[in-house]
Amino acid sequence: MPIGPESLAAIVSAPGALRTHLRRWWERVYSAPPVLSRQLFLQTLKNQHPAITNELPVEPPLFVLATGRCGTHTLAHLLKLAPGVQAWHEPMPDLFRLARQVYHMPDANREVVAEALLLARGSLWQSANMADKRYAEMANHVTMLAPFLHYMMPAARFLHVTRAPLPFVRSATAFGWYSVARIGGGRLTPRPGARAAADWGSMDSLAKNAWLWQEINRFASDFISTLPPGQGLHLRSEDIFAANLETLHRLFAFVGSGPPSRRRTDRVLGQQLNAGRYRSGARPVQDLTATQRETLQQECRQLALELGYSGVEG
């Protein structure tokens, strides 16, 4: 039992009671077998400090579903302006390999994947609990893990952030996606038997990035549509980075915070974090060939219209 102020005063004023209390504590903890001692300690800690030992977030967490190359690094810094949010951009350990595996195994065991996520993120979730803040994570591999995160935390919120197809594929191609080897298991590839699987080996990196844009955003859009009201939201990164007041109000309301001052948001949005650092061996895409433009239209146009864009250009 926790020691309250009154019982503590009684113990201090009564030496005999203090000795009895200490003896019982010694018998229960130090004289118990090692495993039992640890169990008693953890149970006492959990009873008195639930935020420390609760491995799942106390506040409904926020997970950002995105392709990458759409400003999630800056978005993390923007959300850090909210006093009640602990925001992370691609925290370690890297979950790319896990995301790729569950993408290729749609019937993956939910309990096994949930345990892997708990091992990877439990300490960060505990940190947010101890700070009494809402945990927020931005990483493109989160998208394919969204159903498992929702299974673990049914009250979690999911923000789908998109960038228009053409600027995305230009940026991703310039950063070497699908042309420069990636440590950690590589990027998504089509499932065996899927439409793009047969032609994958002959596709250039721009075409592969167009496929990736469509695949991730279709998955995220379909997932958001299954969530209860108030737990899913779609925003275009173009509106965020234009400092659209309505968009910023919706963003911060979604994480349960009032919007910061315009001066503070402008300072973050003006930094253009993670922009322009091209990978060795990759070249910026100045213009698309007629074949590449046709591929982009076929792959992305319909979904771009559904997401509120006027076309693949944005």
Short mmCIF file of C-alpha atoms in Angstrom, two decimals:
data_model
loop_
_atom_site.label_atom_id
_atom_site.label_comp_id
_atom_site.label_asym_id
_atom_site.label_seq_id
_atom_site.Cartn_x
_atom_site.Cartn_y
_atom_site.Cartn_z
CA MET A 1 0.00 0.00 0.00
CA PRO A 2 1.28 3.54 -0.72
CA ILE A 3 2.40 5.46 2.35
CA GLY A 4 0.28 8.58 2.82
CA PRO A 5 1.22 11.68 4.88
CA GLU A 6 -0.81 10.56 7.92
CA SER A 7 0.57 7.02 8.00
CA LEU A 8 4.10 8.37 7.46
CA ALA A 9 3.71 10.71 10.44
CA ALA A 10 2.50 7.81 12.57
CA ILE A 11 5.48 5.67 11.58
CA VAL A 12 7.98 8.44 12.35
CA SER A 13 6.39 9.11 15.75
CA ALA A 14 6.35 5.45 16.68
CA PRO A 15 9.80 3.79 16.45
CA GLY A 16 8.32 0.36 17.04
CA ALA A 17 5.91 0.75 14.14
CA LEU A 18 8.75 1.96 11.92
CA ARG A 19 10.84 -1.11 12.75
CA THR A 20 7.87 -3.37 12.03
CA HIS A 21 7.24 -1.67 8.71
CA LEU A 22 10.88 -1.96 7.65
CA ARG A 23 11.05 -5.60 8.70
CA ARG A 24 7.97 -6.49 6.67
CA TRP A 25 9.30 -4.61 3.65
CA TRP A 26 12.62 -6.50 4.00
CA GLU A 27 10.83 -9.83 4.22
CA ARG A 28 8.65 -9.12 1.19
CA VAL A 29 11.34 -7.74 -1.13
CA TYR A 30 14.89 -8.53 -0.10
CA SER A 31 14.15 -11.92 1.41
CA ALA A 32 11.97 -13.01 -1.52
CA PRO A 33 13.33 -14.94 -4.52
CA PRO A 34 14.89 -12.61 -7.16
CA VAL A 35 12.07 -13.04 -9.68
CA LEU A 36 9.41 -12.40 -7.05
CA SER A 37 11.33 -9.37 -5.75
CA ARG A 38 11.34 -7.84 -9.24
CA GLN A 39 7.64 -8.59 -9.69
CA LEU A 40 6.80 -6.90 -6.38
CA PHE A 41 8.91 -3.88 -7.29
CA LEU A 42 7.33 -3.50 -10.75
CA GLN A 43 3.82 -3.95 -9.36
CA THR A 44 4.42 -1.29 -6.71
CA LEU A 45 5.91 1.05 -9.32
CA LYS A 46 2.98 0.46 -11.66
CA ASN A 47 0.45 1.15 -8.91
CA GLN A 48 2.09 4.39 -7.84
CA HIS A 49 3.35 5.64 -11.24
CA PRO A 50 1.17 4.17 -14.02
CA ALA A 51 2.56 6.56 -16.66
CA ILE A 52 6.06 5.16 -16.22
CA THR A 53 5.16 1.52 -16.69
CA ASN A 54 2.33 1.85 -19.21
CA GLU A 55 3.91 0.79 -22.51
CA LEU A 56 0.96 1.96 -24.62
CA PRO A 57 0.23 5.68 -24.98
CA VAL A 58 -2.20 7.10 -22.43
CA GLU A 59 -3.26 9.92 -24.76
CA PRO A 60 -4.51 8.67 -28.17
CA PRO A 61 -1.39 8.87 -30.35
CA LEU A 62 -1.14 10.42 -33.80
CA PHE A 63 0.37 8.59 -36.76
CA VAL A 64 1.01 10.35 -40.06
CA LEU A 65 0.43 8.27 -43.19
CA ALA A 66 2.46 9.52 -46.13
CA THR A 67 4.70 8.57 -49.03
CA GLY A 68 7.67 10.52 -47.77
CA ARG A 69 9.14 13.48 -49.69
CA CYS A 70 6.07 15.47 -48.72
CA GLY A 71 7.34 17.54 -45.80
CA THR A 72 6.91 15.16 -42.86
CA HIS A 73 10.21 16.33 -41.36
CA THR A 74 8.95 19.90 -41.24
CA LEU A 75 5.54 18.70 -40.09
CA ALA A 76 7.15 17.05 -37.05
CA HIS A 77 8.77 20.37 -36.10
CA LEU A 78 5.46 22.14 -36.68
CA LEU A 79 3.63 19.79 -34.32
CA LYS A 80 6.32 20.30 -31.69
CA LEU A 81 4.93 23.83 -31.36
CA ALA A 82 1.86 22.29 -29.72
CA PRO A 83 2.60 22.12 -25.97
CA GLY A 84 0.82 18.79 -25.52
CA VAL A 85 2.53 16.90 -28.35
CA GLN A 86 5.76 14.88 -28.46
CA ALA A 87 6.48 14.58 -32.19
CA TRP A 88 9.04 12.30 -33.86
CA HIS A 89 10.24 12.11 -37.44
CA GLU A 90 11.41 8.61 -38.42
CA PRO A 91 12.49 7.55 -34.92
CA MET A 92 14.81 4.60 -34.45
CA PRO A 93 14.67 1.69 -34.77
CA ASP A 94 13.84 1.83 -38.46
CA LEU A 95 10.61 -0.05 -39.30
CA PHE A 96 11.02 -0.18 -43.09
CA ARG A 97 11.70 -3.91 -43.13
CA LEU A 98 8.68 -4.70 -40.94
CA ALA A 99 6.42 -2.49 -43.10
CA ARG A 100 7.63 -4.21 -46.26
CA GLN A 101 7.04 -7.66 -44.78
CA VAL A 102 3.47 -6.94 -43.65
CA TYR A 103 2.74 -5.35 -47.04
CA HIS A 104 3.73 -8.61 -48.73
CA MET A 105 1.86 -10.63 -46.08
CA PRO A 106 -1.63 -9.06 -45.78
CA ASP A 107 -2.68 -11.89 -43.46
CA ALA A 108 0.25 -11.39 -41.05
CA ASN A 109 -0.46 -12.38 -37.45
CA ARG A 110 -1.68 -9.25 -35.67
CA GLU A 111 -0.31 -10.32 -32.29
CA VAL A 112 3.18 -10.92 -33.65
CA VAL A 113 3.31 -7.58 -35.46
CA ALA A 114 1.88 -5.80 -32.41
CA GLU A 115 4.62 -7.29 -30.23
CA ALA A 116 7.27 -6.13 -32.72
CA LEU A 117 5.82 -2.61 -32.65
CA LEU A 118 5.76 -2.63 -28.86
CA LEU A 119 9.41 -3.66 -28.73
CA ALA A 120 10.34 -0.93 -31.21
CA ARG A 121 8.28 1.95 -29.82
CA GLY A 122 7.38 1.06 -26.22
CA SER A 123 10.11 3.23 -24.68
CA LEU A 124 9.07 6.26 -26.76
CA TRP A 125 5.43 5.77 -25.83
CA GLN A 126 6.43 5.57 -22.16
CA SER A 127 8.44 8.76 -22.56
CA ALA A 128 5.36 10.57 -23.89
CA ASN A 129 3.31 9.22 -20.97
CA MET A 130 5.85 10.45 -18.44
CA ALA A 131 5.80 13.90 -20.05
CA ASP A 132 1.98 13.82 -20.12
CA LYS A 133 1.99 14.42 -23.88
CA ARG A 134 0.42 12.95 -27.01
CA TYR A 135 2.85 10.81 -29.03
CA ALA A 136 3.05 11.67 -32.75
CA GLU A 137 5.12 9.85 -35.37
CA MET A 138 5.85 10.77 -38.96
CA ALA A 139 7.49 8.15 -41.21
CA ASN A 140 6.42 6.74 -44.56
CA HIS A 141 6.72 3.14 -43.32
CA VAL A 142 3.98 3.84 -40.76
CA THR A 143 1.35 3.70 -43.52
CA MET A 144 1.47 -0.06 -44.07
CA LEU A 145 1.56 -0.61 -40.31
CA ALA A 146 -1.53 1.54 -39.67
CA PRO A 147 -4.02 -1.37 -39.35
CA PHE A 148 -1.83 -3.00 -36.70
CA LEU A 149 -1.38 0.27 -34.79
CA HIS A 150 -5.15 0.74 -34.84
CA TYR A 151 -5.60 -2.82 -33.56
CA MET A 152 -3.24 -2.07 -30.65
CA MET A 153 -4.68 1.40 -29.94
CA PRO A 154 -8.28 1.69 -31.18
CA ALA A 155 -8.47 5.37 -30.19
CA ALA A 156 -5.35 6.35 -32.18
CA ARG A 157 -5.65 9.14 -34.75
CA PHE A 158 -4.31 8.94 -38.29
CA LEU A 159 -3.41 11.90 -40.47
CA HIS A 160 -3.05 11.23 -44.21
CA VAL A 161 -0.71 13.82 -45.77
CA THR A 162 -0.31 13.91 -49.55
CA ARG A 163 1.80 15.74 -52.09
CA ALA A 164 0.82 16.05 -55.75
CA PRO A 165 2.20 13.19 -57.90
CA LEU A 166 4.52 15.14 -60.20
CA PRO A 167 6.51 17.03 -57.52
CA PHE A 168 6.67 13.86 -55.44
CA VAL A 169 8.14 11.66 -58.18
CA ARG A 170 10.60 14.38 -59.14
CA SER A 171 11.78 14.68 -55.53
CA ALA A 172 11.88 10.94 -54.84
CA THR A 173 13.77 10.25 -58.07
CA ALA A 174 16.25 13.02 -57.28
CA PHE A 175 16.84 11.47 -53.88
CA GLY A 176 17.71 8.14 -55.46
CA TRP A 177 14.61 6.19 -54.57
CA TYR A 178 14.73 2.90 -56.51
CA SER A 179 18.09 3.84 -58.07
CA VAL A 180 20.36 4.06 -55.02
CA ALA A 181 20.51 1.07 -52.65
CA ARG A 182 18.77 1.65 -49.33
CA ILE A 183 20.00 0.20 -46.04
CA GLY A 184 17.28 -1.53 -44.05
CA GLY A 185 15.48 -3.80 -46.48
CA GLY A 186 14.69 -1.56 -49.43
CA ARG A 187 11.49 0.13 -50.50
CA LEU A 188 8.16 -1.39 -51.36
CA THR A 189 7.90 -3.56 -54.45
CA PRO A 190 4.71 -4.98 -55.97
CA ARG A 191 3.23 -8.12 -54.48
CA PRO A 192 3.67 -11.23 -56.65
CA GLY A 193 0.87 -11.35 -59.18
CA ALA A 194 0.07 -7.65 -58.87
CA ARG A 195 -0.42 -5.51 -61.97
CA ALA A 196 3.02 -3.87 -61.81
CA ALA A 197 4.96 -7.00 -60.78
CA ALA A 198 5.48 -8.34 -64.32
CA ASP A 199 6.97 -5.06 -65.62
CA TRP A 200 8.87 -4.08 -62.49
CA GLY A 201 12.31 -5.07 -63.76
CA SER A 202 11.99 -2.92 -66.89
CA MET A 203 10.54 0.17 -65.18
CA ASP A 204 12.75 3.20 -64.59
CA SER A 205 12.97 4.80 -61.14
CA LEU A 206 10.48 7.53 -62.01
CA ALA A 207 7.86 4.97 -63.03
CA LYS A 208 8.50 3.00 -59.84
CA ASN A 209 8.05 6.14 -57.75
CA ALA A 210 4.77 6.85 -59.57
CA TRP A 211 3.62 3.35 -58.64
CA LEU A 212 4.71 3.96 -55.03
CA TRP A 213 2.74 7.22 -54.84
CA GLN A 214 -0.41 5.49 -56.04
CA GLU A 215 0.04 2.38 -53.89
CA ILE A 216 0.72 4.13 -50.59
CA ASN A 217 -1.88 6.86 -51.01
CA ARG A 218 -4.56 4.41 -52.13
CA PHE A 219 -3.83 2.23 -49.09
CA ALA A 220 -3.89 5.24 -46.74
CA SER A 221 -7.05 6.70 -48.26
CA ASP A 222 -8.90 3.38 -48.01
CA PHE A 223 -7.74 2.91 -44.42
CA ILE A 224 -8.80 6.41 -43.33
CA SER A 225 -12.27 5.74 -44.75
CA THR A 226 -12.73 2.83 -42.32
CA LEU A 227 -12.02 4.85 -39.16
CA PRO A 228 -14.66 6.22 -36.78
CA PRO A 229 -15.47 9.94 -37.16
CA GLY A 230 -12.79 12.19 -35.74
CA GLN A 231 -9.97 9.64 -35.92
CA GLY A 232 -8.90 10.18 -39.52
CA LEU A 233 -8.05 13.30 -41.51
CA HIS A 234 -6.59 14.01 -44.95
CA LEU A 235 -4.56 17.17 -45.59
CA ARG A 236 -2.54 18.23 -48.62
CA SER A 237 1.04 19.22 -47.85
CA GLU A 238 0.74 22.09 -50.33
CA ASP A 239 -1.92 23.67 -48.10
CA ILE A 240 0.19 23.16 -44.97
CA PHE A 241 3.30 24.73 -46.47
CA ALA A 242 1.32 27.62 -47.89
CA ALA A 243 0.40 28.35 -44.24
CA ASN A 244 -3.30 28.12 -45.11
CA LEU A 245 -5.02 29.23 -41.91
CA GLU A 246 -7.95 26.84 -42.24
CA THR A 247 -5.60 23.91 -42.83
CA LEU A 248 -3.40 24.81 -39.84
CA HIS A 249 -6.46 25.16 -37.61
CA ARG A 250 -7.68 21.71 -38.71
CA LEU A 251 -4.22 20.23 -38.16
CA PHE A 252 -3.76 21.49 -34.62
CA ALA A 253 -7.38 20.82 -33.68
CA PHE A 254 -6.84 17.22 -34.79
CA VAL A 255 -3.99 16.82 -32.30
CA GLY A 256 -6.02 18.55 -29.59
CA SER A 257 -4.23 21.89 -29.50
CA GLY A 258 -4.89 25.47 -30.42
CA PRO A 259 -2.85 26.85 -33.34
CA PRO A 260 0.48 28.51 -32.45
CA SER A 261 1.11 32.11 -33.43
CA ARG A 262 1.62 32.88 -37.12
CA ARG A 263 5.14 34.04 -36.35
CA ARG A 264 6.10 30.66 -34.90
CA THR A 265 4.52 28.61 -37.70
CA ASP A 266 6.10 30.81 -40.38
CA ARG A 267 9.50 30.34 -38.78
CA VAL A 268 9.19 26.53 -39.00
CA LEU A 269 7.62 26.43 -42.45
CA GLY A 270 10.30 28.73 -43.83
CA GLN A 271 13.14 26.34 -42.93
CA GLN A 272 12.41 23.80 -45.72
CA LEU A 273 13.88 20.97 -43.67
CA ASN A 274 15.27 17.93 -45.52
CA ALA A 275 15.04 19.70 -48.90
CA GLY A 276 17.59 19.57 -51.70
CA ARG A 277 20.03 16.97 -50.36
CA TYR A 278 20.27 14.70 -53.39
CA ARG A 279 21.79 11.26 -53.14
CA SER A 280 25.06 10.37 -54.83
CA GLY A 281 24.42 8.95 -58.28
CA ALA A 282 20.92 10.43 -58.55
CA ARG A 283 20.06 13.42 -60.70
CA PRO A 284 17.27 15.98 -60.33
CA VAL A 285 14.49 15.46 -62.87
CA GLN A 286 14.21 18.64 -64.93
CA ASP A 287 11.53 17.46 -67.33
CA LEU A 288 9.66 14.26 -68.12
CA THR A 289 9.66 12.49 -71.43
CA ALA A 290 6.36 11.90 -73.20
CA THR A 291 6.44 8.25 -72.08
CA GLN A 292 7.08 9.22 -68.46
CA ARG A 293 4.24 11.74 -68.49
CA GLU A 294 1.89 9.14 -69.90
CA THR A 295 2.96 6.67 -67.22
CA LEU A 296 2.38 9.25 -64.51
CA GLN A 297 -1.07 10.09 -65.85
CA GLN A 298 -2.11 6.44 -66.07
CA GLU A 299 -0.77 5.59 -62.62
CA CYS A 300 -1.74 8.60 -60.55
CA ARG A 301 -4.31 10.87 -62.20
CA GLN A 302 -7.50 9.21 -60.94
CA LEU A 303 -6.39 9.07 -57.33
CA ALA A 304 -5.00 12.62 -57.52
CA LEU A 305 -8.45 13.86 -58.53
CA GLU A 306 -10.03 11.93 -55.65
CA LEU A 307 -7.60 13.58 -53.23
CA GLY A 308 -8.58 17.06 -54.38
CA TYR A 309 -5.86 17.84 -56.90
CA SER A 310 -6.69 19.21 -60.35
CA GLY A 311 -4.28 16.70 -61.92
CA VAL A 312 -0.90 15.10 -61.46
CA GLU A 313 0.82 18.49 -61.38
CA GLY A 314 -1.08 19.57 -58.29
#
